[in-house]
CSV table of C-alpha atoms in Angstrom, one decimal:
chain,number,residue,atom,x,y,z
J,1,MET,CA,-142.8,-98.4,249.1
J,2,PHE,CA,-144.0,-101.4,246.8
J,3,ASN,CA,-147.3,-102.8,246.6
J,4,GLY,CA,-149.8,-103.7,243.8
J,5,SER,CA,-148.0,-104.4,240.8
J,6,ASP,CA,-145.0,-102.7,241.6
J,7,ALA,CA,-144.1,-105.4,243.9
J,8,PRO,CA,-140.9,-107.4,243.2
J,9,GLN,CA,-141.8,-110.8,243.0
J,10,HIS,CA,-141.6,-114.0,245.4
J,11,ARG,CA,-138.2,-115.5,245.2
J,12,THR,CA,-139.8,-118.9,244.0
J,13,ASP,CA,-136.5,-121.5,245.3
J,14,SER,CA,-138.6,-124.6,246.2
J,15,PRO,CA,-137.4,-124.5,250.4
J,16,ALA,CA,-136.6,-128.4,249.6
J,17,ASN,CA,-134.2,-127.2,247.7
J,18,THR,CA,-132.7,-125.0,249.4
J,19,LYS,CA,-129.6,-125.1,251.5
J,20,ASN,CA,-129.6,-125.0,255.0
J,21,PRO,CA,-128.3,-121.3,255.9
J,22,LEU,CA,-126.5,-123.0,259.2
J,23,SER,CA,-124.4,-125.1,257.0
J,24,GLN,CA,-123.4,-122.2,254.3
J,25,ALA,CA,-120.0,-120.8,254.7
J,26,GLN,CA,-121.3,-117.7,257.5
J,27,GLY,CA,-121.0,-120.7,259.9
J,28,PHE,CA,-123.2,-121.0,263.2
J,29,VAL,CA,-124.0,-117.3,263.3
J,30,GLY,CA,-127.3,-115.0,262.9
J,31,GLN,CA,-128.3,-111.7,263.3
J,32,HIS,CA,-131.3,-110.7,265.7
J,33,ILE,CA,-133.3,-107.5,265.5
J,34,ILE,CA,-136.0,-106.8,268.1
J,35,ALA,CA,-138.1,-103.9,267.7
J,36,GLU,CA,-141.4,-102.2,269.4
J,37,LEU,CA,-143.2,-100.0,266.9
J,38,TYR,CA,-145.4,-96.9,268.7
J,39,GLY,CA,-147.6,-94.8,267.7
J,40,VAL,CA,-149.2,-97.1,264.6
J,41,ASP,CA,-152.9,-96.8,263.0
J,42,PRO,CA,-155.0,-99.1,264.8
J,43,ALA,CA,-157.0,-99.7,261.6
J,44,LEU,CA,-153.6,-101.5,260.0
J,45,LEU,CA,-152.7,-103.0,263.5
J,46,ASP,CA,-156.4,-104.9,263.0
J,47,ASP,CA,-156.0,-105.9,259.3
J,48,GLU,CA,-154.7,-109.6,258.8
J,49,ALA,CA,-154.6,-109.1,254.8
J,50,PHE,CA,-152.4,-106.1,255.4
J,51,ILE,CA,-150.1,-107.5,258.2
J,52,THR,CA,-149.9,-110.4,255.8
J,53,GLU,CA,-149.0,-108.8,252.8
J,54,ALA,CA,-146.9,-106.1,254.6
J,55,PHE,CA,-144.6,-108.7,256.3
J,56,LYS,CA,-144.1,-111.3,252.2
J,57,THR,CA,-143.2,-108.3,250.9
J,58,SER,CA,-140.3,-106.8,253.4
J,59,ILE,CA,-139.3,-110.5,253.5
J,60,SER,CA,-138.9,-110.4,249.8
J,61,MET,CA,-137.2,-106.9,249.8
J,62,GLY,CA,-134.5,-108.0,252.3
J,63,GLY,CA,-133.8,-111.4,250.0
J,64,ALA,CA,-134.7,-114.2,252.3
J,65,VAL,CA,-136.7,-117.4,251.3
J,66,LEU,CA,-140.3,-117.5,252.6
J,67,CYS,CA,-141.2,-121.0,253.3
J,68,ASP,CA,-145.0,-120.4,255.1
J,69,ILE,CA,-146.5,-118.0,256.5
J,70,SER,CA,-149.7,-118.3,259.3
J,71,SER,CA,-151.6,-115.3,261.1
J,72,LYS,CA,-154.3,-115.4,263.5
J,73,ARG,CA,-157.0,-112.0,264.5
J,74,PHE,CA,-158.1,-112.5,268.0
J,75,SER,CA,-161.4,-110.8,269.2
J,76,PRO,CA,-161.6,-108.1,269.7
J,77,SER,CA,-158.3,-107.2,268.2
J,78,GLY,CA,-155.0,-107.9,267.8
J,79,VAL,CA,-153.2,-109.7,265.0
J,80,THR,CA,-150.3,-112.7,265.5
J,81,LEU,CA,-147.8,-113.4,262.6
J,82,LEU,CA,-145.5,-115.9,262.4
J,83,ALA,CA,-143.4,-116.0,258.8
J,84,LEU,CA,-141.3,-119.4,258.2
J,85,LEU,CA,-137.8,-118.6,256.6
J,86,ALA,CA,-135.2,-120.7,255.0
J,87,GLU,CA,-133.3,-118.6,256.8
J,88,SER,CA,-135.1,-118.9,260.0
J,89,HIS,CA,-138.1,-116.6,260.9
J,90,ALA,CA,-139.7,-113.0,261.3
J,91,SER,CA,-142.6,-112.2,263.7
J,92,CYS,CA,-144.7,-109.9,264.9
J,93,HIS,CA,-148.2,-109.5,267.2
J,94,THR,CA,-150.2,-106.3,267.0
J,95,TYR,CA,-152.3,-104.4,270.2
J,96,PRO,CA,-154.4,-101.8,268.0
J,97,GLU,CA,-155.7,-100.7,271.2
J,98,GLN,CA,-152.6,-99.4,272.0
J,99,GLY,CA,-151.5,-98.5,268.8
J,100,SER,CA,-148.1,-100.9,269.3
J,101,MET,CA,-146.6,-103.8,268.4
J,102,PHE,CA,-143.8,-106.4,268.2
J,103,VAL,CA,-142.1,-107.4,265.3
J,104,ASP,CA,-138.7,-110.2,265.5
J,105,VAL,CA,-137.0,-111.0,263.1
J,106,PHE,CA,-134.0,-113.2,263.2
J,107,THR,CA,-131.8,-114.9,260.5
J,108,CYS,CA,-129.1,-116.7,259.3
J,109,GLY,CA,-127.1,-117.2,256.0
J,110,ASP,CA,-127.3,-115.2,252.8
J,111,CYS,CA,-130.3,-112.6,253.2
J,112,ASN,CA,-130.2,-108.8,255.0
J,113,PRO,CA,-132.8,-108.7,258.1
J,114,ARG,CA,-132.5,-104.8,258.8
J,115,ALA,CA,-133.7,-104.6,255.3
J,116,ILE,CA,-136.9,-106.9,256.1
J,117,TYR,CA,-137.2,-104.5,259.5
J,118,GLU,CA,-137.0,-101.5,257.3
J,119,HIS,CA,-139.5,-102.6,255.3
J,120,ILE,CA,-141.9,-103.2,257.9
J,121,VAL,CA,-141.4,-100.2,259.6
J,122,GLU,CA,-142.1,-98.2,255.9
J,123,ARG,CA,-145.3,-100.0,256.2
J,124,PHE,CA,-146.5,-99.3,259.2
J,125,LYS,CA,-145.1,-95.4,259.4
J,126,PRO,CA,-145.0,-95.7,263.7
J,127,THR,CA,-144.1,-92.2,265.6
J,128,GLN,CA,-141.6,-94.1,267.6
J,129,VAL,CA,-139.5,-96.9,267.2
J,130,THR,CA,-137.6,-98.7,270.0
J,131,LEU,CA,-134.9,-101.4,268.5
J,132,LYS,CA,-132.0,-104.1,269.3
J,133,GLU,CA,-129.9,-105.4,267.4
J,134,PHE,CA,-127.1,-107.9,267.7
J,135,GLY,CA,-125.5,-110.9,266.8
J,136,ARG,CA,-126.0,-114.5,268.1
J,137,GLY,CA,-124.1,-118.0,267.4
J,138,LYS,CA,-120.8,-118.9,267.4
J,139,ASN,CA,-117.9,-116.0,267.4
J,140,SER,CA,-120.0,-113.4,267.7
J,141,ASP,CA,-118.8,-110.3,268.6
J,142,ALA,CA,-122.2,-108.7,269.8
J,143,ALA,CA,-124.2,-108.6,272.7
J,144,VAL,CA,-126.8,-111.1,273.7
J,145,LEU,CA,-129.5,-109.4,275.4
J,146,SER,CA,-131.1,-110.6,278.7
J,147,ASP,CA,-134.5,-111.2,278.9
J,148,VAL,CA,-136.3,-107.0,278.5
J,149,HIS,CA,-138.7,-107.6,281.3
J,150,SER,CA,-136.0,-107.9,283.7
J,151,ARG,CA,-133.2,-106.3,285.1
J,152,SER,CA,-130.1,-107.3,284.2
J,153,GLU,CA,-126.5,-107.4,285.7
J,154,SER,CA,-123.3,-106.7,283.7
J,155,THR,CA,-123.1,-108.9,280.7
J,156,SER,CA,-119.4,-108.0,279.9
J,157,ALA,CA,-120.2,-107.6,276.0
J,158,PRO,CA,-120.5,-104.9,273.3
J,159,MET,CA,-123.9,-103.7,271.9
J,160,ALA,CA,-124.8,-100.4,269.7
J,161,ILE,CA,-127.8,-98.6,270.3
J,162,ARG,CA,-129.1,-96.7,267.2
J,163,GLU,CA,-130.1,-93.1,268.4
J,164,THR,CA,-132.6,-91.1,265.9
J,165,LEU,CA,-131.3,-87.1,265.7
J,166,GLY,CA,-133.7,-86.3,263.1
J,167,GLU,CA,-135.3,-87.9,259.5
J,168,GLY,CA,-133.0,-90.2,258.0
J,169,VAL,CA,-130.0,-89.2,260.6
J,170,ASP,CA,-129.4,-91.6,263.3
J,171,ARG,CA,-125.9,-92.1,265.9
J,172,ILE,CA,-124.5,-95.1,266.7
J,173,TRP,CA,-123.6,-95.3,270.1
J,174,GLN,CA,-120.9,-98.5,270.7
J,175,ILE,CA,-121.8,-100.0,274.6
J,176,GLU,CA,-118.3,-101.6,275.6
J,177,GLU,CA,-120.4,-103.2,278.1
J,178,VAL,CA,-123.8,-103.4,279.4
J,179,ILE,CA,-123.8,-103.0,282.6
J,180,SER,CA,-127.7,-103.1,283.6
J,181,GLU,CA,-130.9,-103.2,281.2
J,182,ALA,CA,-134.6,-103.2,282.2
J,183,GLN,CA,-138.0,-102.8,280.6
J,184,THR,CA,-140.1,-100.8,283.4
J,185,ASP,CA,-143.2,-100.0,282.9
J,186,TYR,CA,-142.9,-97.0,281.1
J,187,GLN,CA,-139.5,-97.4,279.1
J,188,ASN,CA,-136.4,-99.6,277.9
J,189,ILE,CA,-133.3,-98.9,279.9
J,190,VAL,CA,-129.6,-99.2,279.1
J,191,ILE,CA,-126.7,-98.3,281.2
J,192,GLY,CA,-123.8,-98.8,279.8
J,193,ARG,CA,-120.1,-98.3,279.3
J,194,THR,CA,-119.3,-96.2,276.3
J,195,ALA,CA,-116.0,-94.1,274.8
J,196,HIS,CA,-117.9,-91.2,277.0
J,197,GLY,CA,-117.5,-93.1,280.2
J,198,ILE,CA,-120.9,-95.0,281.5
J,199,GLY,CA,-124.0,-93.2,280.4
J,200,LEU,CA,-127.9,-93.8,280.3
J,201,PHE,CA,-130.0,-95.0,277.6
J,202,CYS,CA,-134.1,-95.0,277.8
J,203,ASN,CA,-136.0,-95.6,274.5
J,204,ASN,CA,-132.6,-95.7,272.5
J,205,GLU,CA,-132.0,-91.9,273.5
J,206,ARG,CA,-128.9,-90.5,275.3
J,207,GLN,CA,-129.7,-89.1,278.7
J,208,SER,CA,-126.3,-88.3,280.4
J,209,THR,CA,-122.6,-89.3,280.4
J,210,GLU,CA,-120.0,-89.5,282.5
J,211,LEU,CA,-118.0,-87.1,280.4
J,212,SER,CA,-120.5,-84.2,279.3
J,213,GLN,CA,-123.5,-85.2,282.0
J,214,ARG,CA,-122.3,-81.8,284.2
J,215,ILE,CA,-122.3,-79.1,281.2
J,216,TYR,CA,-126.2,-80.9,280.8
J,217,HIS,CA,-127.0,-80.3,284.5
J,218,GLU,CA,-125.4,-76.9,284.7
J,219,GLY,CA,-127.9,-75.8,282.0
J,220,GLN,CA,-130.7,-77.5,283.0
J,221,PHE,CA,-130.2,-75.8,287.1
J,222,TYR,CA,-128.2,-72.7,287.1
J,223,PRO,CA,-129.7,-70.1,284.0
J,224,ALA,CA,-133.3,-70.6,286.8
J,225,ALA,CA,-131.1,-70.2,289.8
J,226,LEU,CA,-129.5,-66.8,288.6
J,227,LEU,CA,-132.5,-65.4,287.4
J,228,ALA,CA,-135.2,-66.2,290.5
J,229,ASP,CA,-135.5,-64.1,293.3
J,230,SER,CA,-135.3,-66.6,295.8
J,231,LEU,CA,-133.6,-70.6,296.2
J,232,GLU,CA,-135.9,-71.6,299.0
J,233,ARG,CA,-138.2,-74.1,297.8
J,234,VAL,CA,-137.3,-76.3,294.4
J,235,LEU,CA,-139.2,-78.8,292.5
J,236,VAL,CA,-137.7,-80.9,290.0
J,237,ILE,CA,-139.9,-83.1,287.6
J,238,GLY,CA,-138.0,-85.6,285.6
J,239,SER,CA,-134.2,-86.0,285.7
J,240,SER,CA,-134.3,-89.6,287.4
J,241,GLU,CA,-130.2,-89.3,287.8
J,242,GLY,CA,-130.5,-86.8,290.5
J,243,VAL,CA,-127.6,-84.7,289.9
J,244,VAL,CA,-130.3,-81.3,289.8
J,245,SER,CA,-131.1,-82.3,293.1
J,246,GLU,CA,-127.8,-82.2,294.5
J,247,MET,CA,-127.0,-79.0,292.4
J,248,ALA,CA,-130.1,-77.1,294.5
J,249,VAL,CA,-129.1,-78.4,297.7
J,250,ALA,CA,-125.7,-77.2,297.4
J,251,ASN,CA,-126.9,-73.6,296.5
J,252,GLY,CA,-129.0,-73.2,299.7
J,253,ALA,CA,-132.1,-75.1,298.9
J,254,GLU,CA,-134.1,-75.8,302.5
J,255,GLU,CA,-136.6,-78.1,300.1
J,256,VAL,CA,-135.9,-80.2,297.3
J,257,VAL,CA,-139.0,-81.6,295.9
J,258,HIS,CA,-138.0,-84.3,293.3
J,259,VAL,CA,-141.3,-86.1,291.6
J,260,ASP,CA,-140.5,-89.2,289.0
J,261,ILE,CA,-143.2,-91.5,287.3
J,262,ASP,CA,-140.2,-94.5,286.7
J,263,LEU,CA,-139.1,-95.4,290.6
J,264,ASP,CA,-137.0,-97.7,288.9
J,265,CYS,CA,-135.2,-95.9,286.5
J,266,VAL,CA,-134.4,-93.4,289.7
J,267,ARG,CA,-133.4,-96.7,291.4
J,268,LEU,CA,-130.8,-98.0,288.6
J,269,CYS,CA,-129.6,-94.6,287.8
J,270,ALA,CA,-128.7,-94.9,291.9
J,271,SER,CA,-127.4,-98.6,291.5
J,272,HIS,CA,-125.0,-98.0,288.5
J,273,LEU,CA,-124.1,-94.2,287.3
J,274,PRO,CA,-120.8,-93.0,289.1
J,275,TYR,CA,-123.1,-89.3,289.3
J,276,GLY,CA,-125.7,-88.7,291.2
J,277,TYR,CA,-127.7,-90.1,293.8
J,278,SER,CA,-126.6,-93.0,295.9
J,279,ASP,CA,-128.9,-95.8,296.6
J,280,GLU,CA,-128.8,-94.2,300.1
J,281,ASP,CA,-130.1,-91.4,298.8
J,282,VAL,CA,-133.1,-92.3,297.0
J,283,THR,CA,-134.2,-94.4,300.3
J,284,ALA,CA,-133.8,-91.4,302.4
J,285,ALA,CA,-135.5,-89.6,299.6
J,286,LEU,CA,-138.1,-91.3,299.6
J,287,GLN,CA,-138.1,-91.2,303.5
J,288,GLY,CA,-138.3,-87.9,303.5
J,289,ASP,CA,-135.6,-88.1,305.7
J,290,GLY,CA,-133.6,-84.7,304.3
J,291,VAL,CA,-133.6,-81.9,302.4
J,292,VAL,CA,-134.9,-83.8,299.2
J,293,LYS,CA,-138.2,-85.9,298.9
J,294,LEU,CA,-138.5,-88.1,296.3
J,295,ILE,CA,-142.5,-88.0,295.2
J,296,VAL,CA,-143.2,-91.3,292.9
J,297,GLN,CA,-146.0,-89.8,290.8
J,298,ASP,CA,-147.0,-88.6,287.3
J,299,GLY,CA,-145.7,-84.7,287.4
J,300,PHE,CA,-149.0,-83.8,285.8
J,301,SER,CA,-151.1,-84.8,288.3
J,302,TYR,CA,-148.6,-83.7,291.3
J,303,VAL,CA,-148.7,-80.3,289.6
J,304,GLN,CA,-152.9,-80.7,290.4
J,305,ARG,CA,-152.4,-81.8,293.7
J,306,CYS,CA,-149.6,-78.6,294.7
J,307,LEU,CA,-152.2,-76.2,292.7
J,308,GLU,CA,-154.8,-77.5,294.6
J,309,ASN,CA,-153.2,-77.4,297.8
J,310,GLY,CA,-152.5,-73.8,297.5
J,311,GLU,CA,-148.6,-74.8,297.3
J,312,LYS,CA,-145.9,-72.7,295.9
J,313,PHE,CA,-142.0,-73.0,294.7
J,314,ASP,CA,-139.6,-70.3,293.8
J,315,ILE,CA,-137.8,-72.8,291.1
J,316,ILE,CA,-139.6,-75.4,289.0
J,317,VAL,CA,-136.9,-77.5,286.6
J,318,MET,CA,-138.7,-80.0,284.4
J,319,ASP,CA,-135.7,-82.0,282.7
J,320,LEU,CA,-138.0,-85.1,280.7
J,321,PRO,CA,-136.9,-86.9,277.3
J,322,ASP,CA,-137.2,-84.5,274.6
J,323,GLU,CA,-141.3,-83.5,273.1
J,324,GLN,CA,-142.2,-86.0,270.6
J,325,SER,CA,-143.8,-84.0,267.7
J,326,GLY,CA,-146.6,-85.5,265.9
J,327,SER,CA,-147.1,-88.3,268.9
J,328,ASP,CA,-148.8,-89.5,271.4
J,329,ALA,CA,-146.2,-89.5,273.7
J,330,GLN,CA,-146.7,-89.4,277.2
J,331,GLN,CA,-144.4,-86.1,278.3
J,332,ASN,CA,-145.9,-84.2,275.3
J,333,ARG,CA,-148.5,-82.8,277.8
J,334,LEU,CA,-145.6,-81.5,280.4
J,335,TYR,CA,-144.7,-79.3,277.1
J,336,ASP,CA,-148.0,-77.8,275.8
J,337,GLY,CA,-149.2,-74.0,276.8
J,338,ALA,CA,-151.6,-75.3,279.2
J,339,PHE,CA,-149.4,-76.8,281.3
J,340,LEU,CA,-146.8,-74.5,280.9
J,341,GLY,CA,-149.9,-71.6,282.6
J,342,MET,CA,-150.1,-74.1,285.4
J,343,LEU,CA,-146.6,-74.1,286.2
J,344,SER,CA,-146.4,-70.3,286.0
J,345,ASP,CA,-149.4,-70.4,288.7
J,346,LEU,CA,-147.2,-72.9,291.1
J,347,LEU,CA,-144.3,-70.1,291.1
J,348,THR,CA,-143.4,-67.4,293.7
J,349,GLN,CA,-143.7,-64.1,292.4
J,350,GLY,CA,-140.4,-63.3,291.1
J,351,GLY,CA,-139.8,-67.2,290.9
J,352,ALA,CA,-138.2,-68.8,287.6
J,353,PHE,CA,-139.3,-72.2,286.0
J,354,ILE,CA,-136.8,-73.9,283.2
J,355,THR,CA,-136.8,-76.8,280.9
J,356,GLN,CA,-135.0,-78.5,277.9
J,357,ALA,CA,-136.4,-77.5,275.0
J,358,GLY,CA,-134.6,-79.1,272.6
J,359,ASN,CA,-131.4,-78.7,269.7
J,360,CYS,CA,-130.3,-75.6,267.9
J,361,SER,CA,-129.3,-77.1,265.0
J,362,TYR,CA,-131.4,-75.6,261.8
J,363,TRP,CA,-132.4,-78.9,260.6
J,364,ARG,CA,-133.6,-79.8,264.0
J,365,ASN,CA,-135.1,-77.1,266.1
J,366,GLU,CA,-138.9,-77.6,265.2
J,367,SER,CA,-139.3,-78.3,269.0
J,368,LEU,CA,-137.2,-75.2,270.2
J,369,LYS,CA,-138.9,-73.3,267.8
J,370,HIS,CA,-142.5,-74.0,269.4
J,371,ALA,CA,-141.4,-74.2,272.9
J,372,TRP,CA,-139.8,-70.7,272.4
J,373,LYS,CA,-143.2,-69.4,271.0
J,374,ARG,CA,-144.8,-71.3,273.8
J,375,MET,CA,-142.9,-69.9,276.7
J,376,ASN,CA,-143.4,-66.0,275.8
J,377,GLY,CA,-146.5,-66.7,275.7
J,378,VAL,CA,-146.9,-67.9,279.1
J,379,PHE,CA,-144.6,-66.1,281.2
J,380,GLU,CA,-144.2,-62.3,281.9
J,381,THR,CA,-139.8,-62.8,280.5
J,382,ALA,CA,-139.1,-65.7,278.6
J,383,VAL,CA,-134.9,-66.4,278.5
J,384,PHE,CA,-132.9,-68.5,276.1
J,385,TYR,CA,-129.8,-70.5,277.5
J,386,GLU,CA,-127.5,-72.8,275.1
J,387,LEU,CA,-124.1,-73.8,276.8
J,388,ASP,CA,-122.1,-74.0,273.7
J,389,GLU,CA,-119.8,-77.4,274.5
J,390,GLN,CA,-123.2,-80.4,274.5
J,391,ASP,CA,-126.0,-80.5,272.5
J,392,TRP,CA,-129.4,-78.9,274.1
J,393,ALA,CA,-130.3,-75.6,274.6
J,394,TRP,CA,-133.2,-74.6,277.9
J,395,ILE,CA,-135.5,-71.4,278.3
J,396,VAL,CA,-136.1,-70.3,281.4
J,397,GLY,CA,-140.0,-68.6,282.1
J,398,LEU,CA,-140.4,-65.7,285.0
J,399,LYS,CA,-143.2,-64.9,286.8
J,400,SER,CA,-142.1,-61.5,286.8
J,401,LYS,CA,-140.4,-58.8,284.1
J,402,CYS,CA,-136.8,-58.6,284.1
J,403,ALA,CA,-135.4,-55.6,281.7
J,404,ASP,CA,-132.0,-57.0,282.0
J,405,PRO,CA,-131.8,-60.8,282.4
J,406,CYS,CA,-127.9,-61.3,281.2
J,407,ALA,CA,-127.1,-58.2,284.1
J,408,LYS,CA,-129.2,-60.0,287.0
J,409,MET,CA,-127.7,-63.4,286.2
J,410,LYS,CA,-124.3,-61.9,286.2
J,411,ALA,CA,-124.6,-60.1,289.7
J,412,LYS,CA,-126.0,-63.5,291.1
J,413,LEU,CA,-123.5,-65.5,289.6
J,414,ARG,CA,-120.9,-63.6,292.3
J,415,SER,CA,-123.2,-64.7,295.4
J,416,LEU,CA,-124.2,-68.4,294.8
J,417,PRO,CA,-122.4,-70.9,297.3
J,418,HIS,CA,-121.0,-72.8,295.2
J,419,ALA,CA,-120.4,-71.7,291.5
J,420,PRO,CA,-120.9,-73.6,288.5
J,421,ILE,CA,-118.4,-75.0,286.3
J,422,PHE,CA,-119.1,-74.4,282.9
J,423,ILE,CA,-121.0,-71.1,283.4
J,424,ASP,CA,-118.9,-67.5,284.1
J,425,SER,CA,-119.9,-64.0,283.3
J,426,LEU,CA,-118.6,-64.1,279.2
J,427,ALA,CA,-120.8,-67.4,278.9
J,428,ILE,CA,-124.0,-65.5,280.1
J,429,GLU,CA,-123.4,-62.7,277.6
J,430,ARG,CA,-123.0,-65.3,275.0
J,431,CYS,CA,-125.1,-68.0,275.8
J,432,THR,CA,-128.1,-66.1,276.3
J,433,VAL,CA,-128.8,-65.0,272.9
J,434,PRO,CA,-131.0,-67.3,270.7
J,435,PRO,CA,-129.7,-68.0,267.3
J,436,ILE,CA,-131.6,-65.8,264.6
J,437,SER,CA,-133.9,-69.0,263.4
J,438,ILE,CA,-135.6,-69.0,267.2
J,439,ARG,CA,-135.6,-65.2,267.5
J,440,GLN,CA,-137.6,-64.6,263.9
J,441,SER,CA,-139.9,-67.6,264.9
J,442,ILE,CA,-142.2,-65.6,267.0
């Protein structure tokens, strides 16, 4: 990070003497970065001078030529800035009241738009970023994305999604074909064809793919099903694809209540994913015409309502985006101890709650350690479960004391109407042992 006297000097090429980047050897091509920054200090987003200086420094760090820069602060808050570059432009619009800002960087010629973007992120220090990066112009082989505020049909063009795994570590997903893209009221959604088959990405995070969705969803459902005394009434919070609901029905559930705040996401999954709900399933579930009933509501509010009405469930499954440490992400309140206590009260005696709880890898297991502590503090018995052949771990909380969870799971496995593919007796013995760093965290 550079500021004050440490900042590099801006290039002083006169714009009048600067060659038009479109006429240079690169031809009619450019690189476009569109980003949304969340969790930014509101004071920074309302500081016109700071924003102007941050963009000037970032543009210089990217090697672009600044021709002119203009900004305006609005009342009661918010700033719009536009920087005219010899190579094209950079701009932003801020929302201090929401701690968010839009950033747009488009350049042609000999400069580095990614460096400009990265230095902007460094200056504003967001807790979460949604990024799209793609080529434009003649013979560009990157996807030109459609308006993210509207649903789109397949672009039949590739794109790349950068998924953050940890500090300084990203995973790049090559999307061979964008089947559908939408910005809902809650998240950005991309459904596309990958080397792992058709997959779902929400806010640049892989949620599921054809290759691995079965093993993930078995981990999300079966450990709780094997530990609960009964499986008659199941509550599913999140899990837009609908696979968990299908597993519950296949194993004899008499009622499955699926609560999801984002109906658009559920419908997109049903229309475009080759697993989970069909369009007809969603329509029937919304009407309550069957075992599965789809409720479009915030999970927190729905649980409160159920407690007020005295309702009970034998199994509760929570399948949400990861908990975001140090962030005000909406899903975080559904991971804290107070909400877990509400879920415990919602269970029948002998009931089971299961949540996706994070990753076991030593360098990215902080959320798992926090979840393990909370679950042990709220439930009478907490059981760890990790299927080796995928990325995530789960924790089951029981509304009862269980001296030997492993033995109970193995015994019930033999009586299930619909046996899992990736779970057997040996897997249960292996996968219920938490890693040493998780065991030592409490």
